[in-house]
């Protein structure tokens, strides 16, 4: 058996199974995140949310999916058909492939690579292409405006996100996500690096084009932004991609700042609970904040988004990076690999 | 075995998309093929064991440079008929350059190894037990610190130059000043007037001009 697992075919089959073990729960999670969001927003706005299809409206995501499948995909006149179809695939595909490196428990990742955090950063920086291509291929003014807005916004917030990640890396001394979590055994990075934690989370909201930074959609001004021309499954892929990206950003926040799979209460009965449980619980808390923010805050004005990114977050994260490096150097706490 | 197959796959896509960059008629398609070529080059870096370079290639070129490139190309109003007019005129020069490149490539490929001892003569071979991002980092920040800082300064100068060249002071643009807005009091902007029925009231002028 072990010989078979070492062979090329064995490795291929094993990787396939591992990928399935990540993708299937992820898709279910995305489906039920839509249900979760509608329930939580319903509670915040004193409504009931979905409650007709199945007990507590639990079959609602499947009803929605079947409805989407039976609708017609409409190509707008003058659209670039190939790019128009590829764009939603890119958005959704990127949200899924990023999960290859996320450790859900100690050494439980499909690929435990040395440059894990750079891989995540690279994949999230590619996310903008799905939106730009969709906006351009639709051959529509509103879609193009939405695409331009979101491209500028995502590029801007990536800069400060990068500095936040670098600060965390200075404290860890490794680019490996497993090491990053293990470095938080004594204290989660959210506590000593609290301002950066806040910046990272808000930049995450901007990266995923979520409220209050959902200017790319802006339904009151540019109808629905970059996916105004999309219908049926192509629309559904964008929709699912947005939710998958929310889960991904929550997982990144959990890994970088909230101690990943580590138990928040470090003694006996709690440390016995498997790490996957704590990991999922932390992701759920982050997602709840995502929904909470959406139901509470009004949308930003475009120039305010830009000035927040470039004039507030970038200087703060830059100064905090230098301060952290100086502090660790003076007190001899720099990790030496 | 798998690695050889993957190398063939990525190189084929890389060469194919590079060819499409120069042949595709739509400039936006050309940029998208360029991005595909970048991603496949990153995959080849990965196969060569240079994982740090691969990720940085994707982050810098695909994630930032190519996005701006795509931006510009999408905003341009390119007229294909005008572009194709020059083709006849420049074809001989293009053919000459292509010929020179082809001859050089042929010499390079047929002449086997040009520098046989290159691998052994490397100044800093990657040590065995550390990751290549660590090796790269310690080299750049100890042996080549001055050069690294200098290249940073050159980039800074280029950036300032670009800003100076393109920045124009738009006098008519209205800017929001949050400090002035926050410091504003109700007395300065609000006046309560009791209007007589049917007669109205004269509008009092605000005490001072505020944004």
PDB file of N, CA and C in Angstrom, chain A residues 32-124:
ATOM      1  N   UNK A  32     -24.315  27.401   1.839  1.00  0.00           N
ATOM      2  CA  UNK A  32     -24.968  27.736   3.094  1.00  0.00           C
ATOM      3  C   UNK A  32     -24.577  29.100   3.629  1.00  0.00           C
ATOM      4  N   UNK A  33     -23.469  29.681   3.070  1.00  0.00           N
ATOM      5  CA  UNK A  33     -23.149  31.050   3.464  1.00  0.00           C
ATOM      6  C   UNK A  33     -24.220  32.009   2.950  1.00  0.00           C
ATOM      7  N   UNK A  34     -24.756  31.729   1.746  1.00  0.00           N
ATOM      8  CA  UNK A  34     -25.824  32.601   1.240  1.00  0.00           C
ATOM      9  C   UNK A  34     -27.031  32.519   2.173  1.00  0.00           C
ATOM     10  N   UNK A  35     -27.333  31.305   2.637  1.00  0.00           N
ATOM     11  CA  UNK A  35     -28.448  31.123   3.572  1.00  0.00           C
ATOM     12  C   UNK A  35     -28.156  31.845   4.891  1.00  0.00           C
ATOM     13  N   UNK A  36     -26.916  31.666   5.373  1.00  0.00           N
ATOM     14  CA  UNK A  36     -26.493  32.281   6.642  1.00  0.00           C
ATOM     15  C   UNK A  36     -26.625  33.800   6.556  1.00  0.00           C
ATOM     16  N   UNK A  37     -26.132  34.359   5.407  1.00  0.00           N
ATOM     17  CA  UNK A  37     -26.185  35.811   5.261  1.00  0.00           C
ATOM     18  C   UNK A  37     -27.623  36.312   5.295  1.00  0.00           C
ATOM     19  N   UNK A  38     -28.518  35.617   4.585  1.00  0.00           N
ATOM     20  CA  UNK A  38     -29.908  36.080   4.538  1.00  0.00           C
ATOM     21  C   UNK A  38     -30.577  35.939   5.888  1.00  0.00           C
ATOM     22  N   UNK A  39     -30.226  34.879   6.633  1.00  0.00           N
ATOM     23  CA  UNK A  39     -30.802  34.709   7.970  1.00  0.00           C
ATOM     24  C   UNK A  39     -30.306  35.807   8.915  1.00  0.00           C
ATOM     25  N   UNK A  40     -28.968  36.046   8.905  1.00  0.00           N
ATOM     26  CA  UNK A  40     -28.407  37.035   9.832  1.00  0.00           C
ATOM     27  C   UNK A  40     -28.921  38.426   9.487  1.00  0.00           C
ATOM     28  N   UNK A  41     -28.929  38.750   8.176  1.00  0.00           N
ATOM     29  CA  UNK A  41     -29.416  40.076   7.800  1.00  0.00           C
ATOM     30  C   UNK A  41     -30.894  40.214   8.132  1.00  0.00           C
ATOM     31  N   UNK A  42     -31.636  39.116   7.993  1.00  0.00           N
ATOM     32  CA  UNK A  42     -33.041  39.141   8.376  1.00  0.00           C
ATOM     33  C   UNK A  42     -33.188  39.466   9.855  1.00  0.00           C
ATOM     34  N   UNK A  43     -32.376  38.812  10.677  1.00  0.00           N
ATOM     35  CA  UNK A  43     -32.455  39.049  12.117  1.00  0.00           C
ATOM     36  C   UNK A  43     -32.085  40.488  12.449  1.00  0.00           C
ATOM     37  N   UNK A  44     -31.053  41.033  11.758  1.00  0.00           N
ATOM     38  CA  UNK A  44     -30.635  42.408  12.031  1.00  0.00           C
ATOM     39  C   UNK A  44     -31.733  43.382  11.631  1.00  0.00           C
ATOM     40  N   UNK A  45     -32.420  43.073  10.535  1.00  0.00           N
ATOM     41  CA  UNK A  45     -33.451  43.999  10.051  1.00  0.00           C
ATOM     42  C   UNK A  45     -34.843  43.605  10.518  1.00  0.00           C
ATOM     43  N   UNK A  46     -34.944  42.783  11.571  1.00  0.00           N
ATOM     44  CA  UNK A  46     -36.219  42.360  12.153  1.00  0.00           C
ATOM     45  C   UNK A  46     -37.123  41.690  11.122  1.00  0.00           C
ATOM     46  N   UNK A  47     -36.509  40.830  10.272  1.00  0.00           N
ATOM     47  CA  UNK A  47     -37.305  40.011   9.357  1.00  0.00           C
ATOM     48  C   UNK A  47     -37.026  38.553   9.700  1.00  0.00           C
ATOM     49  N   UNK A  48     -37.616  37.635   8.925  1.00  0.00           N
ATOM     50  CA  UNK A  48     -37.367  36.230   9.218  1.00  0.00           C
ATOM     51  C   UNK A  48     -36.309  35.610   8.313  1.00  0.00           C
ATOM     52  N   UNK A  49     -36.073  36.186   7.136  1.00  0.00           N
ATOM     53  CA  UNK A  49     -35.159  35.557   6.198  1.00  0.00           C
ATOM     54  C   UNK A  49     -35.837  34.368   5.562  1.00  0.00           C
ATOM     55  N   UNK A  50     -35.085  33.554   4.799  1.00  0.00           N
ATOM     56  CA  UNK A  50     -35.710  32.404   4.140  1.00  0.00           C
ATOM     57  C   UNK A  50     -36.251  31.413   5.164  1.00  0.00           C
ATOM     58  N   UNK A  51     -37.541  31.057   5.074  1.00  0.00           N
ATOM     59  CA  UNK A  51     -38.091  30.108   6.051  1.00  0.00           C
ATOM     60  C   UNK A  51     -39.162  29.222   5.433  1.00  0.00           C
ATOM     61  N   UNK A  52     -39.261  29.213   4.098  1.00  0.00           N
ATOM     62  CA  UNK A  52     -40.348  28.458   3.474  1.00  0.00           C
ATOM     63  C   UNK A  52     -39.867  27.115   2.936  1.00  0.00           C
ATOM     64  N   UNK A  53     -38.704  27.126   2.230  1.00  0.00           N
ATOM     65  CA  UNK A  53     -38.228  25.898   1.589  1.00  0.00           C
ATOM     66  C   UNK A  53     -37.483  25.056   2.622  1.00  0.00           C
ATOM     67  N   UNK A  54     -38.102  23.979   3.101  1.00  0.00           N
ATOM     68  CA  UNK A  54     -37.451  23.093   4.065  1.00  0.00           C
ATOM     69  C   UNK A  54     -37.470  23.679   5.461  1.00  0.00           C
ATOM     70  N   UNK A  55     -37.034  22.893   6.470  1.00  0.00           N
ATOM     71  CA  UNK A  55     -37.007  23.384   7.845  1.00  0.00           C
ATOM     72  C   UNK A  55     -36.048  24.568   7.970  1.00  0.00           C
ATOM     73  N   UNK A  56     -36.467  25.654   8.552  1.00  0.00           N
ATOM     74  CA  UNK A  56     -35.694  26.896   8.692  1.00  0.00           C
ATOM     75  C   UNK A  56     -35.192  27.414   7.341  1.00  0.00           C
ATOM     76  N   UNK A  57     -35.855  27.047   6.257  1.00  0.00           N
ATOM     77  CA  UNK A  57     -35.414  27.480   4.925  1.00  0.00           C
ATOM     78  C   UNK A  57     -34.108  26.866   4.497  1.00  0.00           C
ATOM     79  N   UNK A  58     -33.775  25.680   5.042  1.00  0.00           N
ATOM     80  CA  UNK A  58     -32.454  25.098   4.790  1.00  0.00           C
ATOM     81  C   UNK A  58     -32.263  24.627   3.349  1.00  0.00           C
ATOM     82  N   UNK A  59     -33.346  24.346   2.607  1.00  0.00           N
ATOM     83  CA  UNK A  59     -33.164  23.886   1.223  1.00  0.00           C
ATOM     84  C   UNK A  59     -33.112  25.059   0.258  1.00  0.00           C
ATOM     85  N   UNK A  60     -33.205  26.281   0.765  1.00  0.00           N
ATOM     86  CA  UNK A  60     -33.223  27.464  -0.090  1.00  0.00           C
ATOM     87  C   UNK A  60     -32.031  27.540  -1.058  1.00  0.00           C
ATOM     88  N   UNK A  61     -30.775  27.298  -0.591  1.00  0.00           N
ATOM     89  CA  UNK A  61     -29.651  27.385  -1.533  1.00  0.00           C
ATOM     90  C   UNK A  61     -29.816  26.447  -2.718  1.00  0.00           C
ATOM     91  N   UNK A  62     -30.338  25.229  -2.474  1.00  0.00           N
ATOM     92  CA  UNK A  62     -30.490  24.276  -3.578  1.00  0.00           C
ATOM     93  C   UNK A  62     -31.599  24.726  -4.520  1.00  0.00           C
ATOM     94  N   UNK A  63     -32.685  25.262  -3.935  1.00  0.00           N
ATOM     95  CA  UNK A  63     -33.761  25.775  -4.787  1.00  0.00           C
ATOM     96  C   UNK A  63     -33.222  26.875  -5.697  1.00  0.00           C
ATOM     97  N   UNK A  64     -32.387  27.774  -5.124  1.00  0.00           N
ATOM     98  CA  UNK A  64     -31.805  28.858  -5.924  1.00  0.00           C
ATOM     99  C   UNK A  64     -30.919  28.305  -7.025  1.00  0.00           C
ATOM    100  N   UNK A  65     -30.101  27.300  -6.672  1.00  0.00           N
ATOM    101  CA  UNK A  65     -29.164  26.742  -7.649  1.00  0.00           C
ATOM    102  C   UNK A  65     -29.936  26.120  -8.804  1.00  0.00           C
ATOM    103  N   UNK A  66     -31.003  25.360  -8.499  1.00  0.00           N
ATOM    104  CA  UNK A  66     -31.775  24.712  -9.568  1.00  0.00           C
ATOM    105  C   UNK A  66     -32.449  25.764 -10.441  1.00  0.00           C
ATOM    106  N   UNK A  67     -32.953  26.826  -9.807  1.00  0.00           N
ATOM    107  CA  UNK A  67     -33.573  27.905 -10.577  1.00  0.00           C
ATOM    108  C   UNK A  67     -32.558  28.490 -11.562  1.00  0.00           C
ATOM    109  N   UNK A  68     -31.313  28.745 -11.075  1.00  0.00           N
ATOM    110  CA  UNK A  68     -30.275  29.331 -11.921  1.00  0.00           C
ATOM    111  C   UNK A  68     -29.952  28.412 -13.096  1.00  0.00           C
ATOM    112  N   UNK A  69     -29.891  27.085 -12.808  1.00  0.00           N
ATOM    113  CA  UNK A  69     -29.501  26.130 -13.849  1.00  0.00           C
ATOM    114  C   UNK A  69     -30.492  26.129 -14.999  1.00  0.00           C
ATOM    115  N   UNK A  70     -31.781  26.337 -14.712  1.00  0.00           N
ATOM    116  CA  UNK A  70     -32.788  26.232 -15.754  1.00  0.00           C
ATOM    117  C   UNK A  70     -33.007  27.527 -16.505  1.00  0.00           C
ATOM    118  N   UNK A  71     -32.282  28.582 -16.145  1.00  0.00           N
ATOM    119  CA  UNK A  71     -32.466  29.838 -16.864  1.00  0.00           C
ATOM    120  C   UNK A  71     -31.563  29.897 -18.081  1.00  0.00           C
ATOM    121  N   UNK A  72     -31.825  30.874 -18.936  1.00  0.00           N
ATOM    122  CA  UNK A  72     -31.070  30.980 -20.181  1.00  0.00           C
ATOM    123  C   UNK A  72     -29.909  31.948 -20.015  1.00  0.00           C
ATOM    124  N   UNK A  73     -28.737  31.566 -20.530  1.00  0.00           N
ATOM    125  CA  UNK A  73     -27.595  32.483 -20.543  1.00  0.00           C
ATOM    126  C   UNK A  73     -27.713  33.391 -21.751  1.00  0.00           C
ATOM    127  N   UNK A  74     -27.776  34.680 -21.494  1.00  0.00           N
ATOM    128  CA  UNK A  74     -27.979  35.628 -22.597  1.00  0.00           C
ATOM    129  C   UNK A  74     -26.663  36.328 -22.896  1.00  0.00           C
ATOM    130  N   UNK A  75     -26.250  36.319 -24.173  1.00  0.00           N
ATOM    131  CA  UNK A  75     -25.056  37.056 -24.576  1.00  0.00           C
ATOM    132  C   UNK A  75     -25.483  38.404 -25.131  1.00  0.00           C
ATOM    133  N   UNK A  76     -24.969  39.506 -24.581  1.00  0.00           N
ATOM    134  CA  UNK A  76     -25.340  40.816 -25.114  1.00  0.00           C
ATOM    135  C   UNK A  76     -24.767  41.018 -26.513  1.00  0.00           C
ATOM    136  N   UNK A  77     -25.424  41.874 -27.286  1.00  0.00           N
ATOM    137  CA  UNK A  77     -24.954  42.137 -28.651  1.00  0.00           C
ATOM    138  C   UNK A  77     -23.570  42.772 -28.605  1.00  0.00           C
ATOM    139  N   UNK A  78     -22.671  42.312 -29.455  1.00  0.00           N
ATOM    140  CA  UNK A  78     -21.336  42.884 -29.517  1.00  0.00           C
ATOM    141  C   UNK A  78     -20.422  42.410 -28.410  1.00  0.00           C
ATOM    142  N   UNK A  79     -20.873  41.426 -27.631  1.00  0.00           N
ATOM    143  CA  UNK A  79     -20.021  40.927 -26.555  1.00  0.00           C
ATOM    144  C   UNK A  79     -18.958  39.991 -27.118  1.00  0.00           C
ATOM    145  N   UNK A  80     -17.830  39.934 -26.444  1.00  0.00           N
ATOM    146  CA  UNK A  80     -16.781  38.986 -26.792  1.00  0.00           C
ATOM    147  C   UNK A  80     -17.139  37.671 -26.120  1.00  0.00           C
ATOM    148  N   UNK A  81     -17.717  36.722 -26.911  1.00  0.00           N
ATOM    149  CA  UNK A  81     -18.354  35.557 -26.278  1.00  0.00           C
ATOM    150  C   UNK A  81     -17.389  34.713 -25.455  1.00  0.00           C
ATOM    151  N   UNK A  82     -16.180  34.509 -25.992  1.00  0.00           N
ATOM    152  CA  UNK A  82     -15.239  33.637 -25.283  1.00  0.00           C
ATOM    153  C   UNK A  82     -14.870  34.250 -23.939  1.00  0.00           C
ATOM    154  N   UNK A  83     -14.441  35.525 -23.970  1.00  0.00           N
ATOM    155  CA  UNK A  83     -14.036  36.175 -22.717  1.00  0.00           C
ATOM    156  C   UNK A  83     -15.227  36.311 -21.777  1.00  0.00           C
ATOM    157  N   UNK A  84     -16.411  36.567 -22.352  1.00  0.00           N
ATOM    158  CA  UNK A  84     -17.625  36.718 -21.549  1.00  0.00           C
ATOM    159  C   UNK A  84     -17.896  35.450 -20.750  1.00  0.00           C
ATOM    160  N   UNK A  85     -17.618  34.291 -21.345  1.00  0.00           N
ATOM    161  CA  UNK A  85     -17.844  33.026 -20.639  1.00  0.00           C
ATOM    162  C   UNK A  85     -16.705  32.708 -19.692  1.00  0.00           C
ATOM    163  N   UNK A  86     -15.474  33.097 -20.072  1.00  0.00           N
ATOM    164  CA  UNK A  86     -14.316  32.737 -19.247  1.00  0.00           C
ATOM    165  C   UNK A  86     -14.302  33.523 -17.935  1.00  0.00           C
ATOM    166  N   UNK A  87     -14.741  34.810 -17.984  1.00  0.00           N
ATOM    167  CA  UNK A  87     -14.596  35.689 -16.817  1.00  0.00           C
ATOM    168  C   UNK A  87     -15.174  35.102 -15.529  1.00  0.00           C
ATOM    169  N   UNK A  88     -16.440  34.623 -15.508  1.00  0.00           N
ATOM    170  CA  UNK A  88     -16.947  34.060 -14.255  1.00  0.00           C
ATOM    171  C   UNK A  88     -16.183  32.815 -13.821  1.00  0.00           C
ATOM    172  N   UNK A  89     -15.695  32.045 -14.818  1.00  0.00           N
ATOM    173  CA  UNK A  89     -14.913  30.846 -14.464  1.00  0.00           C
ATOM    174  C   UNK A  89     -13.637  31.247 -13.740  1.00  0.00           C
ATOM    175  N   UNK A  90     -12.972  32.312 -14.246  1.00  0.00           N
ATOM    176  CA  UNK A  90     -11.740  32.767 -13.603  1.00  0.00           C
ATOM    177  C   UNK A  90     -12.030  33.171 -12.161  1.00  0.00           C
ATOM    178  N   UNK A  91     -13.093  33.982 -11.986  1.00  0.00           N
ATOM    179  CA  UNK A  91     -13.410  34.465 -10.643  1.00  0.00           C
ATOM    180  C   UNK A  91     -13.621  33.301  -9.676  1.00  0.00           C
ATOM    181  N   UNK A  92     -14.455  32.348 -10.103  1.00  0.00           N
ATOM    182  CA  UNK A  92     -14.767  31.249  -9.195  1.00  0.00           C
ATOM    183  C   UNK A  92     -13.580  30.305  -9.029  1.00  0.00           C
ATOM    184  N   UNK A  93     -12.894  30.022 -10.158  1.00  0.00           N
ATOM    185  CA  UNK A  93     -11.761  29.103 -10.105  1.00  0.00           C
ATOM    186  C   UNK A  93     -10.673  29.597  -9.163  1.00  0.00           C
ATOM    187  N   UNK A  94     -10.354  30.904  -9.225  1.00  0.00           N
ATOM    188  CA  UNK A  94      -9.300  31.440  -8.373  1.00  0.00           C
ATOM    189  C   UNK A  94      -9.681  31.333  -6.902  1.00  0.00           C
ATOM    190  N   UNK A  95     -10.993  31.549  -6.611  1.00  0.00           N
ATOM    191  CA  UNK A  95     -11.420  31.464  -5.219  1.00  0.00           C
ATOM    192  C   UNK A  95     -11.240  30.049  -4.693  1.00  0.00           C
ATOM    193  N   UNK A  96     -11.295  29.057  -5.595  1.00  0.00           N
ATOM    194  CA  UNK A  96     -11.167  27.663  -5.145  1.00  0.00           C
ATOM    195  C   UNK A  96      -9.704  27.239  -5.050  1.00  0.00           C
ATOM    196  N   UNK A  97      -8.864  27.595  -6.065  1.00  0.00           N
ATOM    197  CA  UNK A  97      -7.485  27.086  -6.066  1.00  0.00           C
ATOM    198  C   UNK A  97      -6.682  27.628  -4.888  1.00  0.00           C
ATOM    199  N   UNK A  98      -7.072  28.804  -4.376  1.00  0.00           N
ATOM    200  CA  UNK A  98      -6.316  29.370  -3.262  1.00  0.00           C
ATOM    201  C   UNK A  98      -6.339  28.442  -2.050  1.00  0.00           C
ATOM    202  N   UNK A  99      -7.402  27.612  -1.955  1.00  0.00           N
ATOM    203  CA  UNK A  99      -7.545  26.752  -0.777  1.00  0.00           C
ATOM    204  C   UNK A  99      -6.504  25.650  -0.725  1.00  0.00           C
ATOM    205  N   UNK A 100      -5.741  25.457  -1.815  1.00  0.00           N
ATOM    206  CA  UNK A 100      -4.759  24.375  -1.846  1.00  0.00           C
ATOM    207  C   UNK A 100      -3.739  24.501  -0.728  1.00  0.00           C
ATOM    208  N   UNK A 101      -3.445  25.709  -0.251  1.00  0.00           N
ATOM    209  CA  UNK A 101      -2.357  25.860   0.723  1.00  0.00           C
ATOM    210  C   UNK A 101      -2.838  26.142   2.141  1.00  0.00           C
ATOM    211  N   UNK A 102      -4.156  26.330   2.335  1.00  0.00           N
ATOM    212  CA  UNK A 102      -4.625  26.727   3.667  1.00  0.00           C
ATOM    213  C   UNK A 102      -4.617  25.536   4.612  1.00  0.00           C
ATOM    214  N   UNK A 103      -3.889  25.619   5.721  1.00  0.00           N
ATOM    215  CA  UNK A 103      -3.868  24.486   6.658  1.00  0.00           C
ATOM    216  C   UNK A 103      -5.094  24.523   7.569  1.00  0.00           C
ATOM    217  N   UNK A 104      -5.935  23.475   7.514  1.00  0.00           N
ATOM    218  CA  UNK A 104      -7.121  23.448   8.356  1.00  0.00           C
ATOM    219  C   UNK A 104      -6.805  22.810   9.710  1.00  0.00           C
ATOM    220  N   UNK A 105      -5.661  22.127   9.795  1.00  0.00           N
ATOM    221  CA  UNK A 105      -5.201  21.564  11.063  1.00  0.00           C
ATOM    222  C   UNK A 105      -3.691  21.422  10.920  1.00  0.00           C
ATOM    223  N   UNK A 106      -3.005  20.948  11.956  1.00  0.00           N
ATOM    224  CA  UNK A 106      -1.546  20.869  11.858  1.00  0.00           C
ATOM    225  C   UNK A 106      -1.156  19.980  10.669  1.00  0.00           C
ATOM    226  N   UNK A 107      -0.475  20.567   9.673  1.00  0.00           N
ATOM    227  CA  UNK A 107      -0.044  19.869   8.464  1.00  0.00           C
ATOM    228  C   UNK A 107      -1.180  19.304   7.645  1.00  0.00           C
ATOM    229  N   UNK A 108      -2.407  19.777   7.865  1.00  0.00           N
ATOM    230  CA  UNK A 108      -3.514  19.340   7.022  1.00  0.00           C
ATOM    231  C   UNK A 108      -3.726  20.348   5.919  1.00  0.00           C
ATOM    232  N   UNK A 109      -2.889  20.331   4.903  1.00  0.00           N
ATOM    233  CA  UNK A 109      -3.116  21.177   3.742  1.00  0.00           C
ATOM    234  C   UNK A 109      -2.825  20.327   2.525  1.00  0.00           C
ATOM    235  N   UNK A 110      -3.513  20.605   1.408  1.00  0.00           N
ATOM    236  CA  UNK A 110      -3.262  19.817   0.198  1.00  0.00           C
ATOM    237  C   UNK A 110      -1.804  19.981  -0.200  1.00  0.00           C
ATOM    238  N   UNK A 111      -1.281  21.226  -0.134  1.00  0.00           N
ATOM    239  CA  UNK A 111       0.113  21.475  -0.469  1.00  0.00           C
ATOM    240  C   UNK A 111       0.714  22.355   0.629  1.00  0.00           C
ATOM    241  N   UNK A 112       1.605  21.796   1.422  1.00  0.00           N
ATOM    242  CA  UNK A 112       2.236  22.572   2.486  1.00  0.00           C
ATOM    243  C   UNK A 112       3.523  23.170   1.923  1.00  0.00           C
ATOM    244  N   UNK A 113       3.379  24.251   1.121  1.00  0.00           N
ATOM    245  CA  UNK A 113       4.547  24.759   0.395  1.00  0.00           C
ATOM    246  C   UNK A 113       5.264  25.845   1.189  1.00  0.00           C
ATOM    247  N   UNK A 114       6.542  26.072   0.836  1.00  0.00           N
ATOM    248  CA  UNK A 114       7.378  27.021   1.567  1.00  0.00           C
ATOM    249  C   UNK A 114       6.913  28.454   1.426  1.00  0.00           C
ATOM    250  N   UNK A 115       6.317  28.774   0.270  1.00  0.00           N
ATOM    251  CA  UNK A 115       5.944  30.164   0.019  1.00  0.00           C
ATOM    252  C   UNK A 115       4.428  30.316   0.080  1.00  0.00           C
ATOM    253  N   UNK A 116       3.795  29.601   1.009  1.00  0.00           N
ATOM    254  CA  UNK A 116       2.337  29.559   1.085  1.00  0.00           C
ATOM    255  C   UNK A 116       1.675  30.916   1.071  1.00  0.00           C
ATOM    256  N   UNK A 117       2.189  31.844   1.903  1.00  0.00           N
ATOM    257  CA  UNK A 117       1.512  33.133   2.015  1.00  0.00           C
ATOM    258  C   UNK A 117       1.670  33.938   0.724  1.00  0.00           C
ATOM    259  N   UNK A 118       2.829  33.785   0.058  1.00  0.00           N
ATOM    260  CA  UNK A 118       3.007  34.472  -1.229  1.00  0.00           C
ATOM    261  C   UNK A 118       2.051  33.915  -2.267  1.00  0.00           C
ATOM    262  N   UNK A 119       1.821  32.594  -2.219  1.00  0.00           N
ATOM    263  CA  UNK A 119       0.884  31.965  -3.142  1.00  0.00           C
ATOM    264  C   UNK A 119      -0.506  32.563  -2.951  1.00  0.00           C
ATOM    265  N   UNK A 120      -0.941  32.673  -1.690  1.00  0.00           N
ATOM    266  CA  UNK A 120      -2.253  33.248  -1.403  1.00  0.00           C
ATOM    267  C   UNK A 120      -2.338  34.675  -1.937  1.00  0.00           C
ATOM    268  N   UNK A 121      -1.268  35.445  -1.699  1.00  0.00           N
ATOM    269  CA  UNK A 121      -1.239  36.845  -2.123  1.00  0.00           C
ATOM    270  C   UNK A 121      -1.294  36.928  -3.654  1.00  0.00           C
ATOM    271  N   UNK A 122      -0.553  36.028  -4.313  1.00  0.00           N
ATOM    272  CA  UNK A 122      -0.543  36.019  -5.782  1.00  0.00           C
ATOM    273  C   UNK A 122      -1.932  35.694  -6.315  1.00  0.00           C
ATOM    274  N   UNK A 123      -2.567  34.669  -5.746  1.00  0.00           N
ATOM    275  CA  UNK A 123      -3.884  34.276  -6.241  1.00  0.00           C
ATOM    276  C   UNK A 123      -4.889  35.400  -6.017  1.00  0.00           C
ATOM    277  N   UNK A 124      -4.824  36.044  -4.833  1.00  0.00           N
ATOM    278  CA  UNK A 124      -5.812  37.097  -4.586  1.00  0.00           C
ATOM    279  C   UNK A 124      -5.543  38.308  -5.463  1.00  0.00           C
TER     280      UNK A 124
END
